[in-house]
Short mmCIF file of C-alpha atoms in Angstrom, two decimals:
data_model
loop_
_atom_site.label_atom_id
_atom_site.label_comp_id
_atom_site.label_asym_id
_atom_site.label_seq_id
_atom_site.Cartn_x
_atom_site.Cartn_y
_atom_site.Cartn_z
CA MET D 1 -0.03 -52.70 -7.45
CA ASN D 2 -1.71 -49.29 -7.62
CA SER D 3 -4.55 -49.33 -5.12
CA LYS D 4 -5.97 -45.91 -5.87
CA ARG D 5 -9.74 -45.89 -5.61
CA ARG D 6 -12.28 -43.22 -6.47
CA ALA D 7 -15.83 -42.24 -5.66
CA LEU D 8 -17.94 -39.58 -7.33
CA VAL D 9 -20.16 -37.06 -5.58
CA SER D 10 -22.45 -34.75 -7.53
CA THR D 11 -23.17 -31.66 -5.49
CA THR D 12 -26.42 -29.83 -6.06
CA SER D 13 -25.86 -26.23 -5.01
CA SER D 14 -23.30 -23.47 -4.91
CA ARG D 15 -22.23 -24.18 -1.33
CA SER D 16 -23.04 -27.43 0.37
CA ALA D 17 -21.66 -29.74 3.04
CA VAL D 18 -22.11 -33.45 2.39
CA ASP D 19 -21.39 -36.36 4.75
CA VAL D 20 -19.26 -38.77 2.68
CA THR D 21 -18.14 -41.11 5.48
CA ASP D 22 -20.16 -44.11 4.37
CA LEU D 23 -19.11 -43.65 0.76
CA ILE D 24 -15.46 -43.76 1.78
CA SER D 25 -16.00 -46.75 4.04
CA GLU D 26 -17.41 -48.67 1.08
CA LEU D 27 -14.33 -47.83 -0.98
CA LEU D 28 -12.04 -49.35 1.64
CA GLU D 29 -13.27 -52.90 1.00
CA GLY D 30 -11.78 -54.34 4.14
CA GLN D 31 -8.44 -52.55 4.02
CA SER D 32 -6.44 -51.83 7.17
CA GLY D 33 -3.89 -49.14 7.89
CA PRO D 34 -3.47 -45.44 7.26
CA VAL D 35 -5.33 -44.12 4.23
CA HIS D 36 -5.01 -40.77 2.49
CA VAL D 37 -8.42 -39.40 1.49
CA SER D 38 -8.49 -36.36 -0.77
CA VAL D 39 -10.37 -34.36 -3.37
CA PRO D 40 -8.20 -33.47 -6.40
CA HIS D 41 -9.97 -30.14 -6.78
CA THR D 42 -9.28 -26.52 -5.86
CA THR D 43 -12.76 -25.17 -5.09
CA CYS D 44 -14.02 -27.72 -2.60
CA ALA D 45 -12.62 -29.13 0.65
CA LEU D 46 -12.58 -32.31 2.70
CA ILE D 47 -12.83 -32.01 6.47
CA LEU D 48 -13.55 -33.93 9.63
CA SER D 49 -16.61 -32.58 11.47
CA GLU D 50 -19.59 -33.43 13.53
CA VAL D 51 -22.67 -33.75 11.33
CA ASP D 52 -26.21 -32.61 11.86
CA ASP D 53 -28.43 -30.63 9.51
CA GLU D 54 -27.91 -27.41 11.42
CA LEU D 55 -24.11 -27.59 11.41
CA LEU D 56 -23.95 -28.51 7.72
CA SER D 57 -26.06 -25.43 6.95
CA ASP D 58 -23.75 -23.34 9.15
CA TYR D 59 -20.75 -24.43 7.05
CA GLU D 60 -22.65 -23.46 3.93
CA ARG D 61 -23.55 -20.02 5.20
CA LEU D 62 -20.13 -19.28 6.67
CA SER D 63 -18.50 -20.33 3.40
CA SER D 64 -20.59 -17.76 1.59
CA GLU D 65 -20.05 -14.97 4.08
CA LEU D 66 -16.53 -15.18 5.54
CA LEU D 67 -14.71 -13.73 2.54
CA ALA D 68 -17.57 -11.67 1.11
CA PRO D 69 -16.28 -8.42 2.68
CA PHE D 70 -13.07 -8.81 0.64
CA GLU D 71 -14.74 -9.32 -2.74
CA PRO D 72 -14.39 -8.68 -5.57
CA PHE D 73 -11.15 -10.63 -6.05
CA SER D 74 -9.19 -10.40 -9.27
CA HIS D 75 -9.30 -14.10 -10.27
CA ILE D 76 -12.03 -14.50 -12.89
CA ARG D 77 -10.95 -17.42 -15.10
CA ASN D 78 -13.63 -18.20 -17.70
CA ASP D 79 -15.75 -15.35 -16.31
CA VAL D 80 -16.20 -17.23 -13.03
CA PRO D 81 -15.24 -15.03 -10.04
CA ASN D 82 -14.62 -17.92 -7.64
CA ALA D 83 -11.49 -16.80 -5.78
CA SER D 84 -13.29 -17.11 -2.45
CA ALA D 85 -13.90 -20.79 -3.16
CA HIS D 86 -10.20 -21.30 -3.95
CA ILE D 87 -9.03 -19.55 -0.80
CA LEU D 88 -11.50 -21.41 1.45
CA SER D 89 -10.47 -24.70 -0.17
CA ALA D 90 -6.88 -23.99 0.86
CA MET D 91 -7.93 -22.93 4.36
CA PHE D 92 -10.11 -25.95 5.09
CA GLY D 93 -7.81 -28.27 3.17
CA THR D 94 -8.51 -30.97 0.63
CA ALA D 95 -7.09 -34.06 2.32
CA ILE D 96 -7.19 -36.01 5.56
CA VAL D 97 -5.53 -39.17 6.82
CA VAL D 98 -7.70 -41.82 8.46
CA PHE D 99 -6.85 -45.20 9.92
CA ALA D 100 -8.88 -48.22 8.90
CA GLU D 101 -9.17 -51.60 10.59
CA SER D 102 -10.64 -54.24 8.29
CA GLY D 103 -12.49 -51.53 6.40
CA VAL D 104 -13.82 -49.71 9.45
CA ILE D 105 -12.57 -46.14 9.80
CA ASP D 106 -11.31 -45.26 13.27
CA LEU D 107 -12.95 -41.90 13.94
CA GLY D 108 -13.67 -39.96 17.10
CA ARG D 109 -17.15 -40.17 18.59
CA TYR D 110 -18.42 -37.09 16.73
CA GLN D 111 -16.11 -37.16 13.71
CA ARG D 112 -17.51 -37.67 10.24
CA ILE D 113 -15.87 -36.99 6.88
CA VAL D 114 -17.50 -34.06 5.11
CA LEU D 115 -17.10 -32.75 1.57
CA LEU D 116 -17.47 -28.97 1.47
CA GLU D 117 -18.64 -27.81 -1.92
CA LEU D 118 -17.60 -24.18 -2.35
CA ASP D 119 -18.29 -23.59 -6.06
CA GLY D 120 -21.02 -25.99 -7.10
CA PRO D 121 -22.98 -27.61 -8.35
CA LYS D 122 -20.19 -29.85 -9.70
CA ASP D 123 -19.18 -33.49 -10.04
CA ARG D 124 -16.47 -34.14 -7.46
CA THR D 125 -14.03 -37.01 -7.14
CA ILE D 126 -12.87 -38.44 -3.82
CA THR D 127 -9.62 -40.38 -4.02
CA ILE D 128 -8.31 -42.85 -1.47
CA LEU D 129 -4.80 -44.23 -1.41
CA PRO D 130 -3.11 -46.37 1.25
CA LEU D 131 -0.11 -44.78 2.94
CA THR D 132 1.65 -48.06 3.58
CA ALA D 133 2.43 -50.85 1.19
CA GLN D 134 -0.53 -53.22 1.11
CA GLU D 135 0.23 -56.83 1.88
CA SER D 136 -1.58 -59.32 -0.29
CA SER D 137 -3.85 -61.22 2.07
CA GLY D 138 -3.16 -64.92 2.32
CA ALA D 139 0.13 -64.75 0.45
CA HIS D 140 2.29 -65.80 3.40
CA MET G 1 0.72 -54.98 16.72
CA ASN G 2 -1.47 -51.93 17.19
CA SER G 3 0.84 -49.14 18.27
CA LYS G 4 -1.76 -46.47 18.91
CA ARG G 5 -0.91 -44.37 21.93
CA ARG G 6 -2.88 -41.70 23.74
CA ALA G 7 -2.32 -38.78 26.06
CA LEU G 8 -4.93 -36.77 27.92
CA VAL G 9 -5.03 -33.00 28.25
CA SER G 10 -7.56 -31.28 30.48
CA THR G 11 -8.14 -27.75 29.27
CA THR G 12 -9.19 -25.12 31.77
CA SER G 13 -11.05 -22.44 29.84
CA SER G 14 -13.37 -21.87 26.92
CA ARG G 15 -10.57 -21.03 24.49
CA SER G 16 -6.98 -21.90 25.19
CA ALA G 17 -3.77 -22.76 23.36
CA VAL G 18 -1.58 -25.37 25.05
CA ASP G 19 1.94 -26.46 24.07
CA VAL G 20 1.76 -30.27 23.94
CA THR G 21 5.11 -30.95 22.27
CA ASP G 22 6.79 -32.52 25.30
CA LEU G 23 3.76 -34.65 26.05
CA ILE G 24 3.87 -36.08 22.53
CA SER G 25 7.61 -36.63 22.69
CA GLU G 26 7.14 -38.74 25.81
CA LEU G 27 4.55 -40.85 24.01
CA LEU G 28 6.99 -41.70 21.25
CA GLU G 29 9.24 -43.76 23.52
CA GLY G 30 12.12 -43.86 21.14
CA GLN G 31 10.18 -44.46 17.93
CA SER G 32 11.51 -43.37 14.56
CA GLY G 33 9.70 -42.51 11.37
CA PRO G 34 6.61 -40.56 10.34
CA VAL G 35 3.93 -40.30 13.00
CA HIS G 36 0.34 -39.12 12.69
CA VAL G 37 -0.67 -36.96 15.66
CA SER G 38 -4.33 -36.07 16.00
CA VAL G 39 -7.18 -35.12 18.29
CA PRO G 40 -10.32 -37.25 17.73
CA HIS G 41 -12.55 -34.28 18.50
CA THR G 42 -14.54 -31.72 16.52
CA THR G 43 -14.28 -28.61 18.69
CA CYS G 44 -10.54 -28.35 19.20
CA ALA G 45 -7.56 -28.31 16.83
CA LEU G 46 -3.93 -29.39 16.64
CA ILE G 47 -1.47 -27.08 14.94
CA LEU G 48 2.20 -26.32 14.52
CA SER G 49 3.12 -22.88 15.82
CA GLU G 50 5.70 -20.79 17.55
CA VAL G 51 4.97 -20.58 21.27
CA ASP G 52 5.20 -17.69 23.65
CA ASP G 53 2.61 -16.44 26.11
CA GLU G 54 1.62 -13.54 23.87
CA LEU G 55 1.05 -15.64 20.79
CA LEU G 56 -0.92 -18.27 22.67
CA SER G 57 -3.20 -15.52 23.99
CA ASP G 58 -3.55 -14.16 20.45
CA TYR G 59 -4.82 -17.55 19.26
CA GLU G 60 -7.30 -17.56 22.11
CA ARG G 61 -8.63 -14.10 21.32
CA LEU G 62 -8.76 -14.61 17.56
CA SER G 63 -10.62 -17.90 18.06
CA SER G 64 -13.26 -16.02 20.00
CA GLU G 65 -13.55 -13.11 17.60
CA LEU G 66 -13.05 -14.34 14.02
CA LEU G 67 -16.49 -15.89 13.56
CA ALA G 68 -18.38 -13.76 16.10
CA PRO G 69 -19.77 -11.42 13.42
CA PHE G 70 -21.52 -14.42 11.82
CA GLU G 71 -23.20 -15.67 14.97
CA PRO G 72 -25.69 -16.91 15.90
CA PHE G 73 -25.29 -20.17 13.96
CA SER G 74 -28.08 -22.72 13.82
CA HIS G 75 -26.19 -25.68 15.37
CA ILE G 76 -27.24 -25.91 19.03
CA ARG G 77 -26.97 -29.61 19.99
CA ASN G 78 -27.73 -30.08 23.69
CA ASP G 79 -28.33 -26.34 24.03
CA VAL G 80 -24.65 -25.65 23.30
CA PRO G 81 -24.27 -23.10 20.47
CA ASN G 82 -20.71 -24.11 19.54
CA ALA G 83 -20.78 -24.00 15.74
CA SER G 84 -17.89 -21.52 15.71
CA ALA G 85 -15.74 -24.06 17.54
CA HIS G 86 -16.63 -26.73 14.98
CA ILE G 87 -15.85 -24.50 12.01
CA LEU G 88 -12.55 -23.29 13.47
CA SER G 89 -11.59 -26.89 14.26
CA ALA G 90 -12.03 -27.74 10.60
CA MET G 91 -10.13 -24.64 9.48
CA PHE G 92 -7.12 -25.15 11.74
CA GLY G 93 -7.29 -28.92 11.37
CA THR G 94 -7.07 -31.70 13.90
CA ALA G 95 -4.03 -33.63 12.72
CA ILE G 96 -0.40 -33.19 11.75
CA VAL G 97 2.36 -35.51 10.60
CA VAL G 98 5.73 -35.30 12.31
CA PHE G 99 8.93 -37.25 11.80
CA ALA G 100 10.69 -38.76 14.78
CA GLU G 101 14.25 -39.98 15.10
CA SER G 102 14.76 -42.19 18.16
CA GLY G 103 11.90 -40.42 19.90
CA VAL G 104 13.03 -36.91 19.04
CA ILE G 105 10.56 -34.97 16.86
CA ASP G 106 12.14 -33.22 13.91
CA LEU G 107 10.60 -29.75 14.05
CA GLY G 108 11.63 -26.41 12.61
CA ARG G 109 13.43 -23.94 14.84
CA TYR G 110 10.25 -22.18 15.97
CA GLN G 111 7.77 -25.02 15.54
CA ARG G 112 5.95 -26.46 18.51
CA ILE G 113 2.82 -28.62 18.60
CA VAL G 114 -0.13 -26.74 20.04
CA LEU G 115 -3.57 -27.93 21.07
CA LEU G 116 -6.20 -25.26 20.43
CA GLU G 117 -9.15 -25.64 22.75
CA LEU G 118 -12.14 -23.97 21.12
CA ASP G 119 -15.01 -25.17 23.34
CA GLY G 120 -13.57 -25.88 26.75
CA PRO G 121 -12.96 -26.63 29.42
CA LYS G 122 -12.87 -30.28 28.37
CA ASP G 123 -10.80 -33.44 28.64
CA ARG G 124 -9.04 -33.93 25.31
CA THR G 125 -7.29 -36.96 23.89
CA ILE G 126 -4.22 -36.79 21.69
CA THR G 127 -3.63 -39.89 19.59
CA ILE G 128 -0.38 -40.89 17.91
CA LEU G 129 -0.04 -43.61 15.33
CA PRO G 130 2.98 -44.53 13.21
CA LEU G 131 2.52 -44.14 9.46
CA THR G 132 4.90 -46.93 8.56
CA ALA G 133 5.00 -50.48 9.80
CA GLN G 134 7.07 -50.59 12.97
CA GLU G 135 9.92 -53.06 13.03
CA SER G 136 10.27 -54.91 16.27
CA SER G 137 13.64 -53.86 17.65
CA GLY G 138 16.10 -56.67 18.06
CA ALA G 139 13.92 -59.26 16.36
CA HIS G 140 16.19 -59.78 13.37
CA MET W 1 18.95 -44.24 4.87
CA ASN W 2 17.61 -40.76 5.58
CA SER W 3 16.05 -39.52 2.37
CA LYS W 4 15.15 -36.03 3.53
CA ARG W 5 15.63 -33.47 0.80
CA ARG W 6 15.44 -29.70 0.84
CA ALA W 7 14.93 -26.81 -1.52
CA LEU W 8 15.31 -23.12 -0.79
CA VAL W 9 12.96 -20.36 -1.86
CA SER W 10 13.80 -16.71 -1.29
CA THR W 11 10.63 -14.66 -1.16
CA THR W 12 10.76 -11.05 -2.19
CA SER W 13 7.91 -9.29 -0.43
CA SER W 14 5.91 -9.23 2.79
CA ARG W 15 3.11 -11.38 1.41
CA SER W 16 3.53 -13.47 -1.70
CA ALA W 17 2.24 -16.67 -3.24
CA VAL W 18 4.81 -18.69 -5.20
CA ASP W 19 4.22 -21.77 -7.36
CA VAL W 20 6.79 -24.32 -6.15
CA THR W 21 5.47 -27.40 -7.94
CA ASP W 22 8.35 -27.73 -10.40
CA LEU W 23 10.92 -27.19 -7.67
CA ILE W 24 9.44 -30.06 -5.67
CA SER W 25 9.22 -32.30 -8.72
CA GLU W 26 12.94 -31.83 -9.27
CA LEU W 27 13.64 -32.85 -5.68
CA LEU W 28 11.83 -36.14 -6.16
CA GLU W 29 14.43 -37.51 -8.60
CA GLY W 30 12.28 -40.33 -9.82
CA GLN W 31 10.84 -41.41 -6.48
CA SER W 32 7.48 -43.15 -6.23
CA GLY W 33 4.99 -43.30 -3.39
CA PRO W 34 3.51 -40.91 -0.85
CA VAL W 35 5.69 -37.95 0.02
CA HIS W 36 5.33 -35.45 2.85
CA VAL W 37 6.09 -31.91 1.68
CA SER W 38 6.41 -29.22 4.33
CA VAL W 39 7.88 -25.89 5.33
CA PRO W 40 9.56 -25.99 8.78
CA HIS W 41 8.45 -22.42 9.47
CA THR W 42 5.67 -20.71 11.42
CA THR W 43 4.98 -17.61 9.32
CA CYS W 44 4.46 -19.12 5.89
CA ALA W 45 2.23 -21.89 4.54
CA LEU W 46 2.16 -24.60 1.91
CA ILE W 47 -1.08 -25.21 0.07
CA LEU W 48 -2.59 -26.85 -2.99
CA SER W 49 -4.24 -24.33 -5.30
CA GLU W 50 -4.96 -23.36 -8.84
CA VAL W 51 -2.38 -20.88 -10.08
CA ASP W 52 -2.75 -17.80 -12.21
CA ASP W 53 -1.42 -14.32 -11.59
CA GLU W 54 -4.79 -13.03 -10.45
CA LEU W 55 -5.39 -15.77 -7.90
CA LEU W 56 -1.87 -15.52 -6.48
CA SER W 57 -2.43 -11.79 -5.96
CA ASP W 58 -5.78 -12.55 -4.30
CA TYR W 59 -4.03 -14.80 -1.77
CA GLU W 60 -1.58 -12.01 -1.08
CA ARG W 61 -4.27 -9.40 -0.51
CA LEU W 62 -6.51 -11.66 1.56
CA SER W 63 -3.53 -12.64 3.74
CA SER W 64 -2.98 -8.98 4.51
CA GLU W 65 -6.61 -8.12 5.14
CA LEU W 66 -8.36 -11.10 6.78
CA LEU W 67 -6.96 -10.59 10.27
CA ALA W 68 -6.31 -6.85 10.05
CA PRO W 69 -9.55 -5.96 11.92
CA PHE W 70 -8.26 -7.91 14.94
CA GLU W 71 -4.87 -6.21 15.13
CA PRO W 72 -2.91 -5.26 17.08
CA PHE W 73 -2.08 -8.69 18.56
CA SER W 74 0.11 -9.03 21.62
CA HIS W 75 2.88 -11.19 20.08
CA ILE W 76 5.78 -8.88 19.25
CA ARG W 77 8.95 -11.00 19.52
CA ASN W 78 12.00 -8.98 18.50
CA ASP W 79 9.77 -5.96 17.86
CA VAL W 80 8.09 -7.78 14.97
CA PRO W 81 4.29 -7.78 15.33
CA ASN W 82 3.67 -10.78 13.07
CA ALA W 83 0.97 -12.69 14.94
CA SER W 84 -1.31 -12.52 11.90
CA ALA W 85 1.31 -14.39 9.90
CA HIS W 86 1.54 -17.08 12.59
CA ILE W 87 -2.21 -17.54 12.79
CA LEU W 88 -2.65 -17.67 9.01
CA SER W 89 0.21 -20.17 8.77
CA ALA W 90 -1.68 -22.46 11.15
CA MET W 91 -4.96 -21.93 9.29
CA PHE W 92 -3.59 -22.66 5.82
CA GLY W 93 -1.22 -25.31 7.14
CA THR W 94 2.44 -25.96 6.46
CA ALA W 95 2.38 -29.47 5.00
CA ILE W 96 0.72 -31.57 2.33
CA VAL W 97 0.99 -35.18 1.21
CA VAL W 98 1.41 -35.88 -2.48
CA PHE W 99 1.80 -39.13 -4.38
CA ALA W 100 4.60 -39.49 -6.89
CA GLU W 101 4.99 -42.00 -9.68
CA SER W 102 8.55 -42.15 -11.00
CA GLY W 103 9.08 -38.57 -9.93
CA VAL W 104 5.84 -37.23 -11.39
CA ILE W 105 3.45 -35.78 -8.80
CA ASP W 106 -0.13 -36.98 -9.15
CA LEU W 107 -2.13 -33.77 -8.84
CA GLY W 108 -5.63 -32.81 -9.87
CA ARG W 109 -6.11 -30.94 -13.13
CA TYR W 110 -5.94 -27.49 -11.50
CA GLN W 111 -3.82 -28.33 -8.45
CA ARG W 112 -0.40 -26.79 -8.01
CA ILE W 113 1.74 -26.58 -4.87
CA VAL W 114 1.99 -23.00 -3.62
CA LEU W 115 4.18 -21.47 -0.93
CA LEU W 116 2.37 -18.64 0.85
CA GLU W 117 4.81 -16.15 2.30
CA LEU W 118 3.08 -14.31 5.14
CA ASP W 119 5.99 -12.47 6.76
CA GLY W 120 8.62 -11.92 4.10
CA PRO W 121 10.88 -11.32 2.49
CA LYS W 122 12.66 -14.39 3.90
CA ASP W 123 14.63 -17.44 2.87
CA ARG W 124 12.31 -20.43 3.17
CA THR W 125 13.10 -24.14 3.20
CA ILE W 126 10.86 -26.77 1.65
CA THR W 127 11.43 -30.27 3.00
CA ILE W 128 10.34 -33.50 1.39
CA LEU W 129 10.35 -36.88 3.08
CA PRO W 130 8.94 -40.19 1.83
CA LEU W 131 6.15 -41.66 3.94
CA THR W 132 7.01 -45.25 3.14
CA ALA W 133 10.31 -47.01 3.46
CA GLN W 134 12.28 -46.50 0.26
CA GLU W 135 13.60 -49.63 -1.39
CA SER W 136 17.10 -49.29 -2.68
CA SER W 137 16.83 -49.71 -6.42
CA GLY W 138 18.69 -52.68 -7.83
CA ALA W 139 19.76 -54.02 -4.45
CA HIS W 140 17.69 -57.18 -4.58
#
């Protein structure tokens, strides 16, 4: 009973912050319990944050500027010098745990789930997996 | 059987680092197993760290200074320009997983649980939720 | 039935990034399910990252340089001024959750598990603990 589920997000620019909360809620399909939500990538991140247009643009700008003073880095696989994206991905992290109740995610008043694209545009996968064994509904 | 528990911490300054390990231990009330500890906020963080007065003050100063060169940011909801607090909250993270054994948290020798206030003073909630189904003691 | 397992890694320099994926896979010994992998330390980190020699050296250099402009910090326990290592440990984080299937870790195409030494050389412990109750194989 593998209950891994996936959603796809196509980002449209080099750095972008995208609210993916509703997308993840749809994936839950009524599930309850703790759920691990992650991106199986190394140049993007998944965070909890407030969301408004200004703050999303602030994440984008900061992601471009924070490590710029330390460039160039030596990692240039396939001629792509994206070490800053890798390092920021590790700093922000690529996974969170949320608790769902009948498919509704229990978040704080200002918390939303945000995908931080750090090396786009790219097609990104979001994976959700329950952290506890899922009981089959109605089986008892 | 919702076993969500909460504690409140009132922070007293704009940036502060507060050892909340004992507070969380009290909340556990003898529980065992993996526990998700989080703050349902977007301008504070919850981390594992060594604790002494000097290090806590270092967190406070660094939190004020790390993103200062990139200010001003554009996020100013309710006339509060606190984008740096949001971004640092996402970088440090707002949740950890700890393992408890009869209410005692299994931490490394120097590890303590620290609440990082990044936009205080404010009243903050700490939430703990077990990651595995809790057996009712004595029911079998 | 405590199924906590440990591996030891001896780091060889002040800052280093070490691929520990295979070491952790060996610890799993065929387990399935979500597993919490952590370092019970406060001056190193555990991250998911792509791995090549260039990127590992980039992590090492960035770890030395990112907080250097803010030094000196006030934390100097035992005459060791390692506050930068503590702060970076909290920023990168000391734990991840991975999913195993018969001992094979389900990672993204470029994801590896990397120990970031921020205050070495030191002997470091990696701890793994299952997040769900482990069924005893063959007992039913």
